[in-house]
Short mmCIF file of N, CA and C in Angstrom, two decimals:
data_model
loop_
_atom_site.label_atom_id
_atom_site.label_comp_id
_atom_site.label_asym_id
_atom_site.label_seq_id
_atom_site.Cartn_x
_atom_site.Cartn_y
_atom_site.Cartn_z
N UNK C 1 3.60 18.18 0.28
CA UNK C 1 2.24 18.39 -0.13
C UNK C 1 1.44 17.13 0.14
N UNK C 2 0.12 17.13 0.55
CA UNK C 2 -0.71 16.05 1.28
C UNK C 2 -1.33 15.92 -0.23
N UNK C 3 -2.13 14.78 -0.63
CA UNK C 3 -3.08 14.56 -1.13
C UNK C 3 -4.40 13.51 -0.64
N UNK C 4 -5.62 14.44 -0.15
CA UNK C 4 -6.29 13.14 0.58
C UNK C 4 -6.89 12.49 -0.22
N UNK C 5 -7.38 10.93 0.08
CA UNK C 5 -8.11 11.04 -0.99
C UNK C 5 -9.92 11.41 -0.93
N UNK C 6 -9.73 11.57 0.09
CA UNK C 6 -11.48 11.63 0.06
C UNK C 6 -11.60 12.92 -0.68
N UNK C 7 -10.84 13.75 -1.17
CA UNK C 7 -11.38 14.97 -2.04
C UNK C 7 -10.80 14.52 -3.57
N UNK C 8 -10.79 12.87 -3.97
CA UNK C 8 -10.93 12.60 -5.21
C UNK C 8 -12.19 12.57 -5.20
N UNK C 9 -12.56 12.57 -7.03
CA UNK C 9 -13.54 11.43 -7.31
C UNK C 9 -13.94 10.31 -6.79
N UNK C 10 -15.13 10.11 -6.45
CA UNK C 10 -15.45 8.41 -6.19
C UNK C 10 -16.13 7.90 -7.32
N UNK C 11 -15.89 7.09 -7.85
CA UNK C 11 -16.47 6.35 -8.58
C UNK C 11 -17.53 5.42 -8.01
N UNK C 12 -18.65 5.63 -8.37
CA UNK C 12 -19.90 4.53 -8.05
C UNK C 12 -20.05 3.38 -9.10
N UNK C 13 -20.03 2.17 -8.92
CA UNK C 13 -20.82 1.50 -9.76
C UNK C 13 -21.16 -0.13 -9.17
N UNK C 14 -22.25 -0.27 -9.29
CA UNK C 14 -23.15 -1.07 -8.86
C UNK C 14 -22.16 -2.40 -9.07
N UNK C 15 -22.05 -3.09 -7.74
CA UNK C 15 -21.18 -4.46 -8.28
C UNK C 15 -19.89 -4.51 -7.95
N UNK C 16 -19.81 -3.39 -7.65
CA UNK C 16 -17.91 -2.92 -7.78
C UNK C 16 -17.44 -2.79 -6.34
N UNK C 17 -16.49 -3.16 -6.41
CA UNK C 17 -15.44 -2.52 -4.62
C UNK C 17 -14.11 -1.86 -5.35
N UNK C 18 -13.65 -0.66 -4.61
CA UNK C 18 -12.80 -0.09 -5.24
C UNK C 18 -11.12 -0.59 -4.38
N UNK C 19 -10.37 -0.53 -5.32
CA UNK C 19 -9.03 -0.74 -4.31
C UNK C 19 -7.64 0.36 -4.99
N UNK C 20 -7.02 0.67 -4.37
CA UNK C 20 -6.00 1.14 -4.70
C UNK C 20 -4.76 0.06 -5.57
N UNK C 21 -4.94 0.41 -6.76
CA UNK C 21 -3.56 -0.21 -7.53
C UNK C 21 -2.28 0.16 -7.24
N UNK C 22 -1.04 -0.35 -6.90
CA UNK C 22 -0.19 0.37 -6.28
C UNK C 22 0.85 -0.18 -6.99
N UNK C 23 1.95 0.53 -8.00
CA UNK C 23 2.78 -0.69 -8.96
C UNK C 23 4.23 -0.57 -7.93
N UNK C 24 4.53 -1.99 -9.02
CA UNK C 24 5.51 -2.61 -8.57
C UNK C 24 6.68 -1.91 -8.89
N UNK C 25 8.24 -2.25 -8.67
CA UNK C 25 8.95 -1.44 -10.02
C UNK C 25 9.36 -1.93 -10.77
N UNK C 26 9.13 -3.21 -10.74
CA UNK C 26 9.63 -4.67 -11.56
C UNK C 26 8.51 -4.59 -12.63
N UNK C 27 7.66 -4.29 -12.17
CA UNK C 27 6.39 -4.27 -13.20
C UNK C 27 5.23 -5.08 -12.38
N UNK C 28 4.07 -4.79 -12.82
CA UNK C 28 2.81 -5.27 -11.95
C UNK C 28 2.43 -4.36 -11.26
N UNK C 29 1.75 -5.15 -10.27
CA UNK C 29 0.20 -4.52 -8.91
C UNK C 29 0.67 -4.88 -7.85
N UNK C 30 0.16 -4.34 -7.04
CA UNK C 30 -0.84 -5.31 -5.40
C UNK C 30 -1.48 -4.31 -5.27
N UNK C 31 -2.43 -4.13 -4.75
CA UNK C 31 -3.29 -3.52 -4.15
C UNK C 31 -3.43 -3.77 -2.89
N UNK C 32 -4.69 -2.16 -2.46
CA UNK C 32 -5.29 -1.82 -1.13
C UNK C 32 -6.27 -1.79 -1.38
N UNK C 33 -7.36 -2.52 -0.49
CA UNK C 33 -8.91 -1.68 -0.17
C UNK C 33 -8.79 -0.26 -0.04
N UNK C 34 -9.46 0.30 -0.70
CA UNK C 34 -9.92 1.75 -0.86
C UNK C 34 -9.69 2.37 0.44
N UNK C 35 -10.69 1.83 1.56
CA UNK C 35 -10.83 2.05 2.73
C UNK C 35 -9.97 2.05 3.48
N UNK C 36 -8.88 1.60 3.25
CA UNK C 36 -7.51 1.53 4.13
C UNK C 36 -6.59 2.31 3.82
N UNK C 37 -6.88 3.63 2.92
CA UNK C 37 -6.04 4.68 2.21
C UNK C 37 -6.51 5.63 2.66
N UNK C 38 -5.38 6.50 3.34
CA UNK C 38 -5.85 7.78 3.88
C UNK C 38 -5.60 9.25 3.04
N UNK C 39 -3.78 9.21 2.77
CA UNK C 39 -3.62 10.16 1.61
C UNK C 39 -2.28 10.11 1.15
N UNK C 40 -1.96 10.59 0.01
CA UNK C 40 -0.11 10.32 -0.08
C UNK C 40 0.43 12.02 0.01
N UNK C 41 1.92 11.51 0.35
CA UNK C 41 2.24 12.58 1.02
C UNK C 41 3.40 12.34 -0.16
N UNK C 42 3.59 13.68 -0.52
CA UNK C 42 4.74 13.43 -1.81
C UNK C 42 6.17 14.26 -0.97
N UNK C 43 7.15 13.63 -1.36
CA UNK C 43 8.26 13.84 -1.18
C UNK C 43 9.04 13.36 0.56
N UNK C 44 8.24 12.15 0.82
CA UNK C 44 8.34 11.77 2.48
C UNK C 44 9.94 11.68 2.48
N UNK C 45 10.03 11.81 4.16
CA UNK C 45 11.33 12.09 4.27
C UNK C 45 11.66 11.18 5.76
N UNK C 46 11.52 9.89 5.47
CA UNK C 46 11.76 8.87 7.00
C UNK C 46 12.91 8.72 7.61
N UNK C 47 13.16 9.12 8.86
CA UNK C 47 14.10 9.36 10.01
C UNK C 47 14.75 7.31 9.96
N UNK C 48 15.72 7.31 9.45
CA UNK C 48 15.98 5.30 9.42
C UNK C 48 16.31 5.19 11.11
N UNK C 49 15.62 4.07 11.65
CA UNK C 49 15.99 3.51 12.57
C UNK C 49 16.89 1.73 12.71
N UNK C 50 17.77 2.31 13.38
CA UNK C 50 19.07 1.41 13.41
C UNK C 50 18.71 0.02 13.71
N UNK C 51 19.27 -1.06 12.88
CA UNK C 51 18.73 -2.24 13.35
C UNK C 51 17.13 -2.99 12.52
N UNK C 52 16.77 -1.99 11.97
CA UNK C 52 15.21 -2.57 11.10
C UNK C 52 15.56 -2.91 10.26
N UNK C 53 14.10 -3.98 9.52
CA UNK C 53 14.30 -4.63 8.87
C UNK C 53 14.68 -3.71 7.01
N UNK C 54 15.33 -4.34 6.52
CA UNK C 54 15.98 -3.31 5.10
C UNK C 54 14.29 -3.12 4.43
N UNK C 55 13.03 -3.87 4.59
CA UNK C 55 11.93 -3.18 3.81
C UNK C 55 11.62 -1.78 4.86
N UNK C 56 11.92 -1.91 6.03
CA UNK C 56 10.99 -0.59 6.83
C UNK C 56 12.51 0.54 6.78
N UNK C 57 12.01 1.44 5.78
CA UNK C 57 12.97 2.70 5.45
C UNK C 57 13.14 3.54 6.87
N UNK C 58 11.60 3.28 7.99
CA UNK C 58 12.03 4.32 9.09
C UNK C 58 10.87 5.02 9.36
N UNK C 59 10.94 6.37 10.14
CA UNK C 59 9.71 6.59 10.38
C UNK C 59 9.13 8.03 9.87
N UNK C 60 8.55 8.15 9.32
CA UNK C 60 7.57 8.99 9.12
C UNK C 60 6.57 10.39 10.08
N UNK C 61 7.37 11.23 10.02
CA UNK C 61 6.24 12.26 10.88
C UNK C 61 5.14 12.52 9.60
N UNK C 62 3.82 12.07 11.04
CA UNK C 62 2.53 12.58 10.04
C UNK C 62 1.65 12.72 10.98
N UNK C 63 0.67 13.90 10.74
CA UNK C 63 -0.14 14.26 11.58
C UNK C 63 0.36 14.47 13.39
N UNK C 64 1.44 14.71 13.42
CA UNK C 64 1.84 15.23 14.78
C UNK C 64 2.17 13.97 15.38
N UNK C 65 2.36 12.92 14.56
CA UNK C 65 2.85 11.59 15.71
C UNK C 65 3.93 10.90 14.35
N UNK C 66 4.55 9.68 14.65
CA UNK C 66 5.58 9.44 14.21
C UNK C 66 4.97 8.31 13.70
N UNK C 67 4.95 7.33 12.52
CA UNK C 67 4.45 6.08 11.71
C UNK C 67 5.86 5.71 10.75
N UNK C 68 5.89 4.37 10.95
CA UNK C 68 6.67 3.53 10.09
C UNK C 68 6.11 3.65 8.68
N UNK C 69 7.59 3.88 7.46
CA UNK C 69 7.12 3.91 6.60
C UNK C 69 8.04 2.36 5.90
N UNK C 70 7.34 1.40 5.25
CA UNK C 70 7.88 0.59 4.04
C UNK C 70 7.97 0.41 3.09
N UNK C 71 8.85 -0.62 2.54
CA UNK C 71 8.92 -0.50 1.36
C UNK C 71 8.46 -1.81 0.89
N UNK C 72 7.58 -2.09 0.30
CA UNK C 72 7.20 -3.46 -0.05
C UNK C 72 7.46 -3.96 -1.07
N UNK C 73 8.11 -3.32 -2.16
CA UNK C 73 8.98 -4.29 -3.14
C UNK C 73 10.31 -4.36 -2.86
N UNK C 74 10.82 -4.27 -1.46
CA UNK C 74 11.73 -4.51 -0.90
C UNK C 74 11.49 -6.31 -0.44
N UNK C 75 10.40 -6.55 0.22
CA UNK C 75 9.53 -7.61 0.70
C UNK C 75 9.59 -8.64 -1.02
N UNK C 76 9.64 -7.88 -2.12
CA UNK C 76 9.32 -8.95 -3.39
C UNK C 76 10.77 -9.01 -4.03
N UNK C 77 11.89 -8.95 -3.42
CA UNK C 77 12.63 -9.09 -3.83
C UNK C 77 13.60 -8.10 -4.71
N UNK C 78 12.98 -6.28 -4.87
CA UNK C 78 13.49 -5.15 -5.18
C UNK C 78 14.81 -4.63 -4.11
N UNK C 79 15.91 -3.96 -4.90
CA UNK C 79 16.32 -3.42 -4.04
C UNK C 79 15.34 -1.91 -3.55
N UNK C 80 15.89 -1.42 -2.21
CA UNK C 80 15.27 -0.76 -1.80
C UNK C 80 15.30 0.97 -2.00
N UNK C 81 14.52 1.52 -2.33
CA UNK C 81 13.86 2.66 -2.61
C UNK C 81 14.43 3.56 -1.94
N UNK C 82 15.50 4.26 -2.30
CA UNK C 82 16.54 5.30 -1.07
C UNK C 82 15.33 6.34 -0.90
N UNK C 83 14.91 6.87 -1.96
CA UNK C 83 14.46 8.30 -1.62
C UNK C 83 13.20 8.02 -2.01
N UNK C 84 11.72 7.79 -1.75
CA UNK C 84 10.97 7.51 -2.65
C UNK C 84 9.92 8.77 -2.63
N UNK C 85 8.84 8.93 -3.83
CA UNK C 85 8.23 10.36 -4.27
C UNK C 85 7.49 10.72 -3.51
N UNK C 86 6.64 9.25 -3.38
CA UNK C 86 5.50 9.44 -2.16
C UNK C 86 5.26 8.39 -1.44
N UNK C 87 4.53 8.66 -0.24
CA UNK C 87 4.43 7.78 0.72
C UNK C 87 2.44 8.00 1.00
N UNK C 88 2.36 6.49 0.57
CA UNK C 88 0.66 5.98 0.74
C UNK C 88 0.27 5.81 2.41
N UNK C 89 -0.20 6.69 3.30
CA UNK C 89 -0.83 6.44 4.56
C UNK C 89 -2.11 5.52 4.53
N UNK C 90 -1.77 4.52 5.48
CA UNK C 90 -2.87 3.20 5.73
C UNK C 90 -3.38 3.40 7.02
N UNK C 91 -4.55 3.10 7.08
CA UNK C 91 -5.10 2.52 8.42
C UNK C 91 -4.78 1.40 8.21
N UNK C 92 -5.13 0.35 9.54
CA UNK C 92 -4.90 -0.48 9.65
C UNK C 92 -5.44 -0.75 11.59
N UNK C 93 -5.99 -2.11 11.67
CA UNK C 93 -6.42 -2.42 12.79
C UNK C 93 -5.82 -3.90 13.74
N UNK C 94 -5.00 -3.84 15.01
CA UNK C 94 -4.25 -4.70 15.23
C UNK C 94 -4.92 -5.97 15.53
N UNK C 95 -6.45 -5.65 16.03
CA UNK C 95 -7.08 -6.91 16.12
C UNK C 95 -8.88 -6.15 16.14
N UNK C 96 -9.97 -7.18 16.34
CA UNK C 96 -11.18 -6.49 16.49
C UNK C 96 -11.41 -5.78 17.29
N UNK C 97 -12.46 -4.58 17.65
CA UNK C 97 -12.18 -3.69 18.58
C UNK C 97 -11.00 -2.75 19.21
N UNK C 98 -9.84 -3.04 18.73
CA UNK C 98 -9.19 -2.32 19.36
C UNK C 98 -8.82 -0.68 18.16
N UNK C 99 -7.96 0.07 18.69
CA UNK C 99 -8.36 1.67 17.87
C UNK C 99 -7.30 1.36 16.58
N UNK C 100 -7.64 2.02 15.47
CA UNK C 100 -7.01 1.72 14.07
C UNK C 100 -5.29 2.48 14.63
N UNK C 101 -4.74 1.73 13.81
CA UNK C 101 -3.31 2.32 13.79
C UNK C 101 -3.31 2.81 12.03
N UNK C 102 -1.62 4.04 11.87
CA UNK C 102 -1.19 3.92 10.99
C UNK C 102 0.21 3.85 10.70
N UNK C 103 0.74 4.04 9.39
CA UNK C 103 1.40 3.58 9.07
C UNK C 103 1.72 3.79 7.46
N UNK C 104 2.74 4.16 6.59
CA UNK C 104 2.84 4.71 5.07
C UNK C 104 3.75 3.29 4.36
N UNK C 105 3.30 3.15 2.89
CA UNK C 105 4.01 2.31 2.02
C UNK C 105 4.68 3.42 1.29
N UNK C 106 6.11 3.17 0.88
CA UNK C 106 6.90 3.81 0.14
C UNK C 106 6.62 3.70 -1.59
N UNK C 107 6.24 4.76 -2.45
CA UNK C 107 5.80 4.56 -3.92
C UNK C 107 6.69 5.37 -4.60
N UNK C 108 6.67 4.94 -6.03
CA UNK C 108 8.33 5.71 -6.80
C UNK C 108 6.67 6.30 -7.95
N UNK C 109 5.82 5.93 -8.11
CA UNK C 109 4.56 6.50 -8.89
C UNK C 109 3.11 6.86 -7.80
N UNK C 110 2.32 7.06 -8.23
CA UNK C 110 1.18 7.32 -7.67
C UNK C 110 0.01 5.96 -7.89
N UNK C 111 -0.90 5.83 -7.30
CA UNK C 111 -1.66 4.55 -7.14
C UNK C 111 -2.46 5.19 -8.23
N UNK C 112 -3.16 3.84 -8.51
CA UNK C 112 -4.61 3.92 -9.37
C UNK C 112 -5.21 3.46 -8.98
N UNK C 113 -6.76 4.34 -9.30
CA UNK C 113 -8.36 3.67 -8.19
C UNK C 113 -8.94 2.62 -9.46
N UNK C 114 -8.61 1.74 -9.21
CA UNK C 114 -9.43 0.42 -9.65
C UNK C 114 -11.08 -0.17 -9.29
N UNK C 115 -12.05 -0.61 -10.29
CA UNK C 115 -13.06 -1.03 -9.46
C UNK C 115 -12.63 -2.09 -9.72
N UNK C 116 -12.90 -3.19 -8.70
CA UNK C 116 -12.91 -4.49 -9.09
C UNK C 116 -14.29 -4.77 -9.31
N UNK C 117 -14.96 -5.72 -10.30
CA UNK C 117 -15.96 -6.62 -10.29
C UNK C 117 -16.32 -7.60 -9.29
N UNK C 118 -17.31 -7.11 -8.83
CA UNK C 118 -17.89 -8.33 -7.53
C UNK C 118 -17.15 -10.05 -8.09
N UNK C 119 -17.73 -10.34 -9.80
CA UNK C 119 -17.39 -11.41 -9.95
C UNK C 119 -16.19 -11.92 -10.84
N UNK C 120 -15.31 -11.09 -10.09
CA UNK C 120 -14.05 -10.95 -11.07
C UNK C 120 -13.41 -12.51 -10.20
N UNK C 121 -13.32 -13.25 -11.00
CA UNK C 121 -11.95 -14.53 -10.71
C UNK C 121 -11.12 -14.43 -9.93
N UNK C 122 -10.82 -14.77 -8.77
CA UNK C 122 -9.47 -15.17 -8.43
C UNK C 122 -8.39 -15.61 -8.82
N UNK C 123 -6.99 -15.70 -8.72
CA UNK C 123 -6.03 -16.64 -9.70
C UNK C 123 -5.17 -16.37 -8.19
N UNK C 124 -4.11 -17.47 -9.08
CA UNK C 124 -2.94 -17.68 -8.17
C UNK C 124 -1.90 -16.27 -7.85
N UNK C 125 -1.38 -16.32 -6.59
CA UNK C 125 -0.62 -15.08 -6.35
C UNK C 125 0.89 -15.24 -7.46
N UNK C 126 1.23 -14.29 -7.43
CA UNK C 126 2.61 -14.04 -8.10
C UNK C 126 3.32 -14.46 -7.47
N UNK C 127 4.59 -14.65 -8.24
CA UNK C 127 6.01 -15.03 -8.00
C UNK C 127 6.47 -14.01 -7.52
N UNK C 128 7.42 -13.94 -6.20
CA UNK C 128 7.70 -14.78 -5.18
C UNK C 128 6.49 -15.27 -4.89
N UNK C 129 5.35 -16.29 -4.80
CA UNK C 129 4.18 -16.20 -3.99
C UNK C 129 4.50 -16.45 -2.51
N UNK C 130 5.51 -17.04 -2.12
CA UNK C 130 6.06 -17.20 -0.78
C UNK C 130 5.42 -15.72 0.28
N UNK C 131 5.89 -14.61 -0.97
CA UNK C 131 6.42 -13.06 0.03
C UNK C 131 4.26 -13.13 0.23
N UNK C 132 3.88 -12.90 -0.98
CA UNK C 132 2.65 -12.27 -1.00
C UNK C 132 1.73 -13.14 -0.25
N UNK C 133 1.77 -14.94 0.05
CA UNK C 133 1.31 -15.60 0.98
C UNK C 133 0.99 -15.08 2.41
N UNK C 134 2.11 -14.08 2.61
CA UNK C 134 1.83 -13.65 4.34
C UNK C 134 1.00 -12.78 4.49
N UNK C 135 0.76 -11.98 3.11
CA UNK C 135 -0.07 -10.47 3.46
C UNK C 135 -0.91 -10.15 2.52
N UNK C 136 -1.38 -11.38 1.17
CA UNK C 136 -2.60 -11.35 0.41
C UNK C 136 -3.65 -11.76 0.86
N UNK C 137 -5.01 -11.38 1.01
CA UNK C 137 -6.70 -11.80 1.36
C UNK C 137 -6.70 -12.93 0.34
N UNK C 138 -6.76 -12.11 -0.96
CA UNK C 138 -6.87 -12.86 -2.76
C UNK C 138 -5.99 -11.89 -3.68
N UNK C 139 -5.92 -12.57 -4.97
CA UNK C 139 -5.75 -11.94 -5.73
C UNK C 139 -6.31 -11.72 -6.70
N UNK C 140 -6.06 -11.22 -8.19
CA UNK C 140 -6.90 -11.19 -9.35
C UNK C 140 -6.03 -10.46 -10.26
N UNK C 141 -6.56 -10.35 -11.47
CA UNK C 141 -5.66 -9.94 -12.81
C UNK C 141 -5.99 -8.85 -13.39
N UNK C 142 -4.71 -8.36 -13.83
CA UNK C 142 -5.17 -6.47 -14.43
C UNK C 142 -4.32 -6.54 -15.29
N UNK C 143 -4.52 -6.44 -16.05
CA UNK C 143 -3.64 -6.39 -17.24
C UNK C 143 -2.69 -7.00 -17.49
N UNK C 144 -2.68 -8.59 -17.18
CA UNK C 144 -1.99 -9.63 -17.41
C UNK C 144 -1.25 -9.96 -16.45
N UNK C 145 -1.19 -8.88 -15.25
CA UNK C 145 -0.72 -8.79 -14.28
C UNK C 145 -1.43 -9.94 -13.07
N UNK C 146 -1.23 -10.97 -12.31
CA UNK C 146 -1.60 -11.13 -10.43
C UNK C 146 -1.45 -10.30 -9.59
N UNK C 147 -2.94 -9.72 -8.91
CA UNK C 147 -1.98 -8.41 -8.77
C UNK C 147 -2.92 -9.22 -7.47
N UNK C 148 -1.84 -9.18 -6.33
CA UNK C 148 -2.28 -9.56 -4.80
C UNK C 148 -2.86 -8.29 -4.00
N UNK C 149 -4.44 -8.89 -2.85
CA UNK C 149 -5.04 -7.69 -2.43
C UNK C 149 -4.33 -7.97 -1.21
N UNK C 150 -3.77 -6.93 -0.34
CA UNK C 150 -3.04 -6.95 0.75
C UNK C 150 -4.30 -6.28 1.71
N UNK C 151 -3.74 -6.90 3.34
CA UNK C 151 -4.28 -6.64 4.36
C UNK C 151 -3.47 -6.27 5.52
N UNK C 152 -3.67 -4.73 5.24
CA UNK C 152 -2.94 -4.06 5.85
C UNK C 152 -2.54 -4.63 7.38
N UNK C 153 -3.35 -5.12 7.95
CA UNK C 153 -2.83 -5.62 9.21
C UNK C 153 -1.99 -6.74 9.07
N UNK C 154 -2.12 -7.28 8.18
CA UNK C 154 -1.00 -8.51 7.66
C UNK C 154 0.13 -7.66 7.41
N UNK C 155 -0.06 -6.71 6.78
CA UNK C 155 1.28 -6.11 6.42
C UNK C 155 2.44 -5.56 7.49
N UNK C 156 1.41 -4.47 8.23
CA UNK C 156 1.89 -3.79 9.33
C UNK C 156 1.98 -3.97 10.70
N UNK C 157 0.71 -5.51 10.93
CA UNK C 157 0.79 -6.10 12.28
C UNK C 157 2.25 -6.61 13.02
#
C-alpha cells in the first residue's frame, strides 16, 4: 500500500518550514525537508545485492524502475533492520541542473510532519556526530532529542 504525501494535510504557518521527523530505534530524530518526501510504501520488500554496504538493504521496485533502499540507523551504529514496515521514497539531486534521482530510507514506524521555527537554535549534532557530520545541513532539538536535518544528496550521492 502507497501512502503519498501530498494527499496529507499541510500545515501552514507563517515562519515555519516543515520537515519529516523520522525516529531512530535507539531513540531520537533526524529528519527530511518536507520536499524531499515523496511517499511511504508499507511493507517494502528489497531484492539484497551482493557485496553492498550492510546500511543499503538492496533495491527497491518503485514506480516501474528499481531504487536503493537504506537503512540509516545502520549508518548510527544500529544493527540492521531485516524486514522493515515501511520504506520513505526521497528525491534527491546529484548536482545543480541535472534530473532528480530516487531512492527509499528503511523505517520500523512512520515519520512525523514537524514545523520547524524559522528561529529555532541550532545545537550540536548527536553522538556518533562523526556518522551525522557527512549527511547533516544543521541540526536542532525536539524533545530533548539533536535531531540532525539530512541532505538527501549527502545521503544518497
Amino acid at each position: 500500500m502507497r501512502r503519498d504525501f501530498e494527499s496529507l494535510p499541510q500545515p501552514s504557518a507563517a515562519g515555519t518550514s516543515r520537515a519529516w521527523l523520522l525516529p531512530l530505534r535507539r531513540g531520537g530524530w533526524w529528519a527530511l525537508p518536507s520536499h524531499a518526501t515523496l511517499e511511504v510504501v508499507e511493507q517494502p520488500r528489497a531484492v539484497p545485492v551482493p557485496g553492498a554496504p550492510r546500511h543499503a538493504l538492496g533495491l527497491l521496485a518503485w514506480q516501474g524502475r528499481w531504487i536503493a533502499l537504506l537503512d540509516v540507523d545502520v549508518l548510527a551504529g544500529e544493527p540492521v533492520l531485516e524486514q522493515p514496515r515501511y520504506a520513505l521514497v526521497v528525491a534527491w539531486q546529484p548536482a545543480p541542473g541535472r534530473p532528480l534521482e530516487h531512492a527509499a530510507v528503511a523505517l520500523d514506524a512512520l515519520p512525523e510532519l514537524f514545523l520547524l521555527p524559522q528561529d529555532c537554535p541550532a545545537c550540536e549534532l548527536p553522538e556518533p556526530a562523526g556518522v551525522w557530520r557527512h549527511y547533516a545541513v544543521s541540526c536542532f532539538v525536539h524533545g530533548g532529542h539533536a535531531v540532525p536535518i539530512i541532505d538527501s544528496a549527502r545521503l544518497f550521492g
